[in-house]
Coordinates of C-alpha atoms in Angstrom, one line a residue:
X1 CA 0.0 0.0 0.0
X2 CA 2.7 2.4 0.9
X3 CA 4.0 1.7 -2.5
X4 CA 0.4 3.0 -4.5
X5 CA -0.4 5.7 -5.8
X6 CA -3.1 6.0 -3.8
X7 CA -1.0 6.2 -0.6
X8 CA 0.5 9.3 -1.4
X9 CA -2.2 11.0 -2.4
X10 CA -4.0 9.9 1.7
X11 CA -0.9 11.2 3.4
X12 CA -0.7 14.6 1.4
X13 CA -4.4 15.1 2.7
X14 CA -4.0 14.3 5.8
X15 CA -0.9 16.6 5.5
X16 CA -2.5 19.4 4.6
X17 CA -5.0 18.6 7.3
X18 CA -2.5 18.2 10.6
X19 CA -0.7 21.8 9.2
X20 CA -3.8 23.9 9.9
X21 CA -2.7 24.9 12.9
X22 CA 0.0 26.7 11.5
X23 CA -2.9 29.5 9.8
X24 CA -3.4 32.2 12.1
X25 CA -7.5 32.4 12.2
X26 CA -7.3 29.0 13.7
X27 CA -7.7 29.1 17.2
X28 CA -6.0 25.8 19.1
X29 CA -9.1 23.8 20.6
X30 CA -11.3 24.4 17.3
X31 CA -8.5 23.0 15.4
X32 CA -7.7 20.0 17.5
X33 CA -11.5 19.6 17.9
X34 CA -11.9 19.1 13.5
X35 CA -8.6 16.9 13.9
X36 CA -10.5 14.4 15.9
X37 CA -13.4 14.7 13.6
X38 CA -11.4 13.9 10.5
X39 CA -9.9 10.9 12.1
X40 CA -13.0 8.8 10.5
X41 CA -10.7 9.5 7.0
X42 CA -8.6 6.8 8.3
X43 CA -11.1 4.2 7.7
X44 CA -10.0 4.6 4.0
X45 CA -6.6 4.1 3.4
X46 CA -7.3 0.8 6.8
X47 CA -10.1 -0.5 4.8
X48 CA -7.7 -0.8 1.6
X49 CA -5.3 -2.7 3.4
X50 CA -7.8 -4.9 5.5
X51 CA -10.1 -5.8 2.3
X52 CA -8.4 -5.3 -0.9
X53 CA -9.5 -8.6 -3.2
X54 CA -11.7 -9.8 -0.2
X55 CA -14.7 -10.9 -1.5
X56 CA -16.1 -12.9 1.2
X57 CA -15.7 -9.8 3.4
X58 CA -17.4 -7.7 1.3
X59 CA -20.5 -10.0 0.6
X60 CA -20.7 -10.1 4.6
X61 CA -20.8 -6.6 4.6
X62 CA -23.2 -6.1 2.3
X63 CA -25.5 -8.5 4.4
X64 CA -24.4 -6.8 7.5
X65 CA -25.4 -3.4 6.3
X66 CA -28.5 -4.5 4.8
X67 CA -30.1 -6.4 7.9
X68 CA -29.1 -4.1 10.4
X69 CA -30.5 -0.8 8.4
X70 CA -34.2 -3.3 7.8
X71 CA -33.7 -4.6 11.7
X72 CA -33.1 -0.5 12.6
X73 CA -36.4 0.3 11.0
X74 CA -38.8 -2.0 12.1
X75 CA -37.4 -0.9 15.4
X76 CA -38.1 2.9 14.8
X77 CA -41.5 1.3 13.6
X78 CA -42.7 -0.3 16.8
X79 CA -41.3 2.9 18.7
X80 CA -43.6 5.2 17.3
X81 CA -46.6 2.9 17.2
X82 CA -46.4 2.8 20.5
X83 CA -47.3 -1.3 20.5
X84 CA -45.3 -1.6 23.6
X85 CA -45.8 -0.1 26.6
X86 CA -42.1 0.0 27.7
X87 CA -40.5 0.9 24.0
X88 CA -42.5 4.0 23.0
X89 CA -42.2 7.8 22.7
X90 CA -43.5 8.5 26.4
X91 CA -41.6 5.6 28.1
X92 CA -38.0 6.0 26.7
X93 CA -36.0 8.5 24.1
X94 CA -34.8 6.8 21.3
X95 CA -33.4 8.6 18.6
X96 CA -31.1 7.2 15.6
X97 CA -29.3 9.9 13.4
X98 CA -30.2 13.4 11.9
X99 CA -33.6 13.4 9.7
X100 CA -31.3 13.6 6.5
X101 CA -29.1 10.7 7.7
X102 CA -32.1 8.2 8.3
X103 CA -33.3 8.1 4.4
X104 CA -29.5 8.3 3.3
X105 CA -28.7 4.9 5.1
X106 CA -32.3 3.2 4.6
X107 CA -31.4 4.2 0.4
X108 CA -28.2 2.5 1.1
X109 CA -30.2 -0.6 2.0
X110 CA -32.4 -0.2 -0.7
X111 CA -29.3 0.2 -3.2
X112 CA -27.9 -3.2 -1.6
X113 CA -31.5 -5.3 -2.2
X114 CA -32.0 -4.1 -5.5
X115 CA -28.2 -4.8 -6.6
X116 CA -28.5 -8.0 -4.9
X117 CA -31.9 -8.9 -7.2
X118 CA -29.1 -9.4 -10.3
X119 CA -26.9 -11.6 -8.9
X120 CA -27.7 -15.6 -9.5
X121 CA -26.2 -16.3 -6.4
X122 CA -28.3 -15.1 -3.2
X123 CA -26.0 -13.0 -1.7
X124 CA -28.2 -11.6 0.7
X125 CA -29.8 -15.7 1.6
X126 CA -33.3 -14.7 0.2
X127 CA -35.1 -15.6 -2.9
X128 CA -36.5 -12.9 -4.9
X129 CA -40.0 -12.8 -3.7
X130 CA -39.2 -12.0 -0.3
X131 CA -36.3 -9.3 -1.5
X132 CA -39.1 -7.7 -3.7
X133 CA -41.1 -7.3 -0.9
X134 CA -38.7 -5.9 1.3
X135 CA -37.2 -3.2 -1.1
X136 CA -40.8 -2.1 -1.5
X137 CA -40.7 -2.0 2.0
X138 CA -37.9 0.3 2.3
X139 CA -39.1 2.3 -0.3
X140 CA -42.1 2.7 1.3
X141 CA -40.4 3.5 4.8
X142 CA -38.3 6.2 3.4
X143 CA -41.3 8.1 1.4
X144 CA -43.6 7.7 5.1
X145 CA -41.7 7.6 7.7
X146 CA -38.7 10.1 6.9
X147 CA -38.6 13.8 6.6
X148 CA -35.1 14.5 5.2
X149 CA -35.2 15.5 1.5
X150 CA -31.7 14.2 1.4
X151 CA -32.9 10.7 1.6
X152 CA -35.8 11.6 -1.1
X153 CA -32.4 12.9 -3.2
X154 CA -30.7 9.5 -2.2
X155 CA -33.7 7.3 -3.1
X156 CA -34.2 8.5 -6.6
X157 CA -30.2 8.5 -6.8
X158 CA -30.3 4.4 -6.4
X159 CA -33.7 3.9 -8.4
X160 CA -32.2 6.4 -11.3
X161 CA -28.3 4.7 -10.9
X162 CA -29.4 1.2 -11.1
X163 CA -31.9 1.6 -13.8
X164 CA -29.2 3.7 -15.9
X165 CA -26.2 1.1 -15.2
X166 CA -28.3 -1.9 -16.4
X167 CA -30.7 -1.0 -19.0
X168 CA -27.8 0.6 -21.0
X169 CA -27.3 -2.9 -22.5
X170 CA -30.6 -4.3 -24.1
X171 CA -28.5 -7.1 -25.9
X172 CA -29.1 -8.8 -22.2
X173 CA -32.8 -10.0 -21.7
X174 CA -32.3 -9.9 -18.0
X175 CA -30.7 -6.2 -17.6
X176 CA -33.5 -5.0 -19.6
X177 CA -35.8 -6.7 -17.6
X178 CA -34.6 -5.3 -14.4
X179 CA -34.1 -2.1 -15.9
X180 CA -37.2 -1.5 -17.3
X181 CA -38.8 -3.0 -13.7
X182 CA -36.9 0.1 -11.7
X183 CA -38.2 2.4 -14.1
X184 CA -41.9 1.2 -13.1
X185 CA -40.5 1.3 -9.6
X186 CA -39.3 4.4 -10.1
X187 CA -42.6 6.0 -11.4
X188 CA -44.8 4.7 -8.5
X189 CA -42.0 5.7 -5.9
X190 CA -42.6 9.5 -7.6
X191 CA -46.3 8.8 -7.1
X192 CA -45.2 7.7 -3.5
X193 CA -43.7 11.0 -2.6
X194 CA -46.6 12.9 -4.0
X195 CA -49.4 11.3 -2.4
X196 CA -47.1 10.7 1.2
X197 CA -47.9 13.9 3.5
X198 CA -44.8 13.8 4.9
X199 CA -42.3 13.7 1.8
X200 CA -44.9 16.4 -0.2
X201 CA -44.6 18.3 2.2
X202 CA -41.2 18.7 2.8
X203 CA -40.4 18.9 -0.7
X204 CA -43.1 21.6 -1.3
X205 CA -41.5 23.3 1.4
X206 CA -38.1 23.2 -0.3
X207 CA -39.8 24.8 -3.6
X208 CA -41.4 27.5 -1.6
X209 CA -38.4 28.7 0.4
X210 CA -36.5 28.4 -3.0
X211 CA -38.9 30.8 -4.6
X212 CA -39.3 32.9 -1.5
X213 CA -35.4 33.5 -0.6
X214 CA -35.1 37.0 -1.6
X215 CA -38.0 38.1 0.1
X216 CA -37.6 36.3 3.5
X217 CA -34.2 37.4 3.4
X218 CA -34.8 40.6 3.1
X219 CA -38.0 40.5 5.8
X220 CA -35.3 38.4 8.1
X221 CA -37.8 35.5 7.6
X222 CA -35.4 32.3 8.4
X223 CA -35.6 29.0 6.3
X224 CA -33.5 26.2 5.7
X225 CA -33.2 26.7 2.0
X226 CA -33.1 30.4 2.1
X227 CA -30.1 30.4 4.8
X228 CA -28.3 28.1 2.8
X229 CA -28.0 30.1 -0.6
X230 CA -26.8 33.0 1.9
X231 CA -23.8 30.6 3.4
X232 CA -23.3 29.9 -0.4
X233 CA -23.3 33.5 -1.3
X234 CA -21.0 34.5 1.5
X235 CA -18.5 31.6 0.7
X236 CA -18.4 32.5 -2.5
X237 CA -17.0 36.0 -1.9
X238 CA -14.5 34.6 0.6
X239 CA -13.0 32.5 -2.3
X240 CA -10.7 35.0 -3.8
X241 CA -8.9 35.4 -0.5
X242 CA -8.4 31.6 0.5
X243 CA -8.9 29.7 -2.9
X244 CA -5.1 29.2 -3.2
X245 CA -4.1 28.3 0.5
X246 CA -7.3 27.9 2.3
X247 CA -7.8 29.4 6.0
X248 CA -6.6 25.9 7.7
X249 CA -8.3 22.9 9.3
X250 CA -11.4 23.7 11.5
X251 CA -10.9 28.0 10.6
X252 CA -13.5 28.2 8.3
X253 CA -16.1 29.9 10.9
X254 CA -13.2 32.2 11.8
X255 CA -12.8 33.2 8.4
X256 CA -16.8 33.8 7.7
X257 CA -17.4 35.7 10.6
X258 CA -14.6 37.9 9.2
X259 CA -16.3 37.9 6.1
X260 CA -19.8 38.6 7.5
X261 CA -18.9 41.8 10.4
X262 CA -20.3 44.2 8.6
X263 CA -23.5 42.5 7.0
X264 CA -27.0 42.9 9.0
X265 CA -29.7 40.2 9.9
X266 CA -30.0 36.9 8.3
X267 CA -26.2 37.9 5.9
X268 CA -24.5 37.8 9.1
X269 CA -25.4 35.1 11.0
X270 CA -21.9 32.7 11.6
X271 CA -22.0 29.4 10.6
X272 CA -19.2 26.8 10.9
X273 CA -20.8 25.1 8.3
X274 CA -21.5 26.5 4.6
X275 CA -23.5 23.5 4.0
X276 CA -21.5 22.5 1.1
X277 CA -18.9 19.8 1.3
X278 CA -16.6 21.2 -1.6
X279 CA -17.1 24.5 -0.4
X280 CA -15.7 24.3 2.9
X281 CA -13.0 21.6 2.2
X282 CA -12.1 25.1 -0.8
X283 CA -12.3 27.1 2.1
X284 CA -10.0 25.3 4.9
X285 CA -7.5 23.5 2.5
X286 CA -7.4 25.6 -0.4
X287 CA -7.6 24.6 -4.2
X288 CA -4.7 21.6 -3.3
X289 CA -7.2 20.0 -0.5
X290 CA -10.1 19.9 -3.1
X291 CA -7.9 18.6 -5.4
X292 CA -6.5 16.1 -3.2
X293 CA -9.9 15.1 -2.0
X294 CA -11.6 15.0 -5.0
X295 CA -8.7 12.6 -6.7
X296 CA -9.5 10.3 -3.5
X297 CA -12.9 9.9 -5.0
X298 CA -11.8 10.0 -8.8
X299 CA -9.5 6.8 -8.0
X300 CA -11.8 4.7 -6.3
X301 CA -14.7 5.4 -9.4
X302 CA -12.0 4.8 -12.0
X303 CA -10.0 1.6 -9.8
X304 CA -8.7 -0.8 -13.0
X305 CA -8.9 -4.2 -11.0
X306 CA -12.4 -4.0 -9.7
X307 CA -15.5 -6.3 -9.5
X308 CA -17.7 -4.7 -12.0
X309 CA -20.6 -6.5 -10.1
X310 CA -20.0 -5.2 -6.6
X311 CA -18.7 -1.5 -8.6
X312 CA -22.7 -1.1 -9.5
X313 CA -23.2 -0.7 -5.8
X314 CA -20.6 1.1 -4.7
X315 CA -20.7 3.6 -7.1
X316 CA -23.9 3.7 -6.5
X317 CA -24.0 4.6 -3.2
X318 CA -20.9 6.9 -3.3
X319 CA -23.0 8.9 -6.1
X320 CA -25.6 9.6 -3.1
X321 CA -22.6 11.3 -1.2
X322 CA -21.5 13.0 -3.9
X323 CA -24.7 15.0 -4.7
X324 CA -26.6 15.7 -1.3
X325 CA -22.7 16.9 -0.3
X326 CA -23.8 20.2 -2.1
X327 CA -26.3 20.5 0.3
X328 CA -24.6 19.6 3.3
X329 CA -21.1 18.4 4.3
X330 CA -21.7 14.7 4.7
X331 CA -18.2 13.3 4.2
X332 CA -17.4 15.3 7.8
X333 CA -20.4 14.2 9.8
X334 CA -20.2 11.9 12.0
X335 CA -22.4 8.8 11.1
X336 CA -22.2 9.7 7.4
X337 CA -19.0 10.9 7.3
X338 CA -18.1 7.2 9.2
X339 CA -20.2 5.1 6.7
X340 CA -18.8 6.8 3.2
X341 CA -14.7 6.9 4.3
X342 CA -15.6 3.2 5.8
X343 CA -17.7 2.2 2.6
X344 CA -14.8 3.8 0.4
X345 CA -12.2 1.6 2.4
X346 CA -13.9 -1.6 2.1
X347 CA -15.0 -1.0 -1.8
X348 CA -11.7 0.5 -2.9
X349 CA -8.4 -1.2 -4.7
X350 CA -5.1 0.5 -4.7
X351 CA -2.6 0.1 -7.5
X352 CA 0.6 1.1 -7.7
X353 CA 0.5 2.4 -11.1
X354 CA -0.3 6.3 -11.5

């Protein structure tokens, strides 16, 4: 490993990261504080020693992943249906994730049943009428039961990823099959989300605050969306000054505050968050650390020796990160942060040509 490619482009990251302290908006204990946080990056580079050409360990994980996410929801199911009387919302808090986190990780599942559904062997120990019946399931359970829209994002991500990846070759009766059955899926999944109270009106919400963000901005009217395109904004302007160097691990709320003094009502309120993954990885590390972290990703997607079975899923499922991280900064959470630098770690394969 030490040999790869690969290797040297992990240590220049982490690098970059560990010098932060040397930037002089970086106070100590917010800077130690983010190097704690990043330490879930070392799942990577351990997962691509650990697993590399492993493919007994992966199936397991798969199976893992996917009975523990379905075993987590029926859970959260008898919780709020208050079926017993010790287990319920007045008896006990029980609380699993952030509202976005719990559709991410139940599409992750749903990524895993579908993939599984083209593989002759039963990787997950069901037969297909049984796996049918539970992806609906989870389909189901993310459109009712969940109010992130970045699980609505990661849903239509796996239904749109899988039907795309296998329906691209028609020579192959059963890719066209399964690729013209997610379509269907896919089409009563959208009816889902319209007719679901809970997912129409979130995302209805989302349209409206969209529309609205000038003028609750300028009424001081605060919404999720409408903050967000002002962190946007505000990074934006701050790129000219740290685009080249960056402002250093954990100094990005140092920097906006800086950037925002002089601003008035919903333009200055600090964040240490721009809700952008890219953005504040720009921000901190500088053109290099989006560079660096954004070849991480490139060389895992493009990997020469890989499964091109299990690369449906994983690319699949890295693709979910990749586009809700423009709404938020989900590679430095902490569960999803955890899962994708873990998921990266067991899916990826070094080489030691560049």
């Amino acid at each position: 490993y030490t040999q790869s490619v690969d290797f040297k482009i992990h240590a220049s990251f982490i690098v970059l990261l560990l010098i932060g302290f040397l930037y002089p908006l970086v106070e100590t204990k917010i800077y130690l504080n983010n190097i704690i946080s990043w330490r879930k990056f070392l799942l990577l580079p351990i997962g691509y020693i650990l697993f590399r050409n492993s493919q007994y360990i992966k199936d397991k994980a798969f199976k893992f992943i996917f009975y523990f996410i379905v075993a987590l929801t029926i859970l959260a199911m008898i919780y709020k249906s208050q079926l017993l009387f010790f287990f319920n919302e007045n008896t006990i808090k029980f609380h699993i994730g952030s509202s976005s986190s719990k559709g991410m990780f139940v599409s992750v599942a749903l990524a895993i049943g579908l993939w599984s559904f083209t593989q002759k062997e039963p990787v997950l120990g069901l037969t297909r009428l049984p796996l049918a019946l539970l992806t609906l399931y989870l389909m189901a359970y993310i459109v009712m039961f969940t109010s992130g829209r970045s699980g609505y994002i990661a849903m239509f991500i796996v239904l749109t990823s899988m039907s795309l990846i296998y329906i691209k070759n028609l020579k192959k009766i059963i890719a066209w099959k399964f690729g013209l059955g997610l379509i269907v899926v896919a089409t009563i999944t959208v009816a889902l989300l319209s007719v679901s109270k809970t997912s129409s009106d979130r995302i209805n919400l989302a349209i409206t605050e969209f529309k609205q963000s000038e003028q609750n901005s300028t009424k001081n009217i605060y919404t999720s969306v409408g903050q967000r395109l002002i962190f946007w904004k505000n990074t934006i302007d701050m790129l000219p000054q740290y685009f080249v160097f960056g402002v250093g691990t954990g100094g990005f709320q140092a920097a906006y505050t800086k950037q925002v003094l002089d601003k008035t009502g919903l333009d200055a309120l600090i964040t240490q968050d721009p809700h952008n993954q890219y953005l504040k990885i720009l921000i901190e590390q500088g053109v290099i650390g989006l560079l660096l972290y954004l070849s991480m990703i490139v060389r895992v997607l493009i990997q020469s020796n890989k499964d091109a079975s299990k690369f449906v899923l994983f690319s699949t499922v890295l693709y979910i990160w990749l586009i809700t991280s423009l709404f938020n900064a989900h590679f430095s959470t902490f569960m999803e942060g955890t899962f994708i630098w873990a998921w990266m770690g067991l899916m990826g394969s070094y080489s030691t040509k560049p």
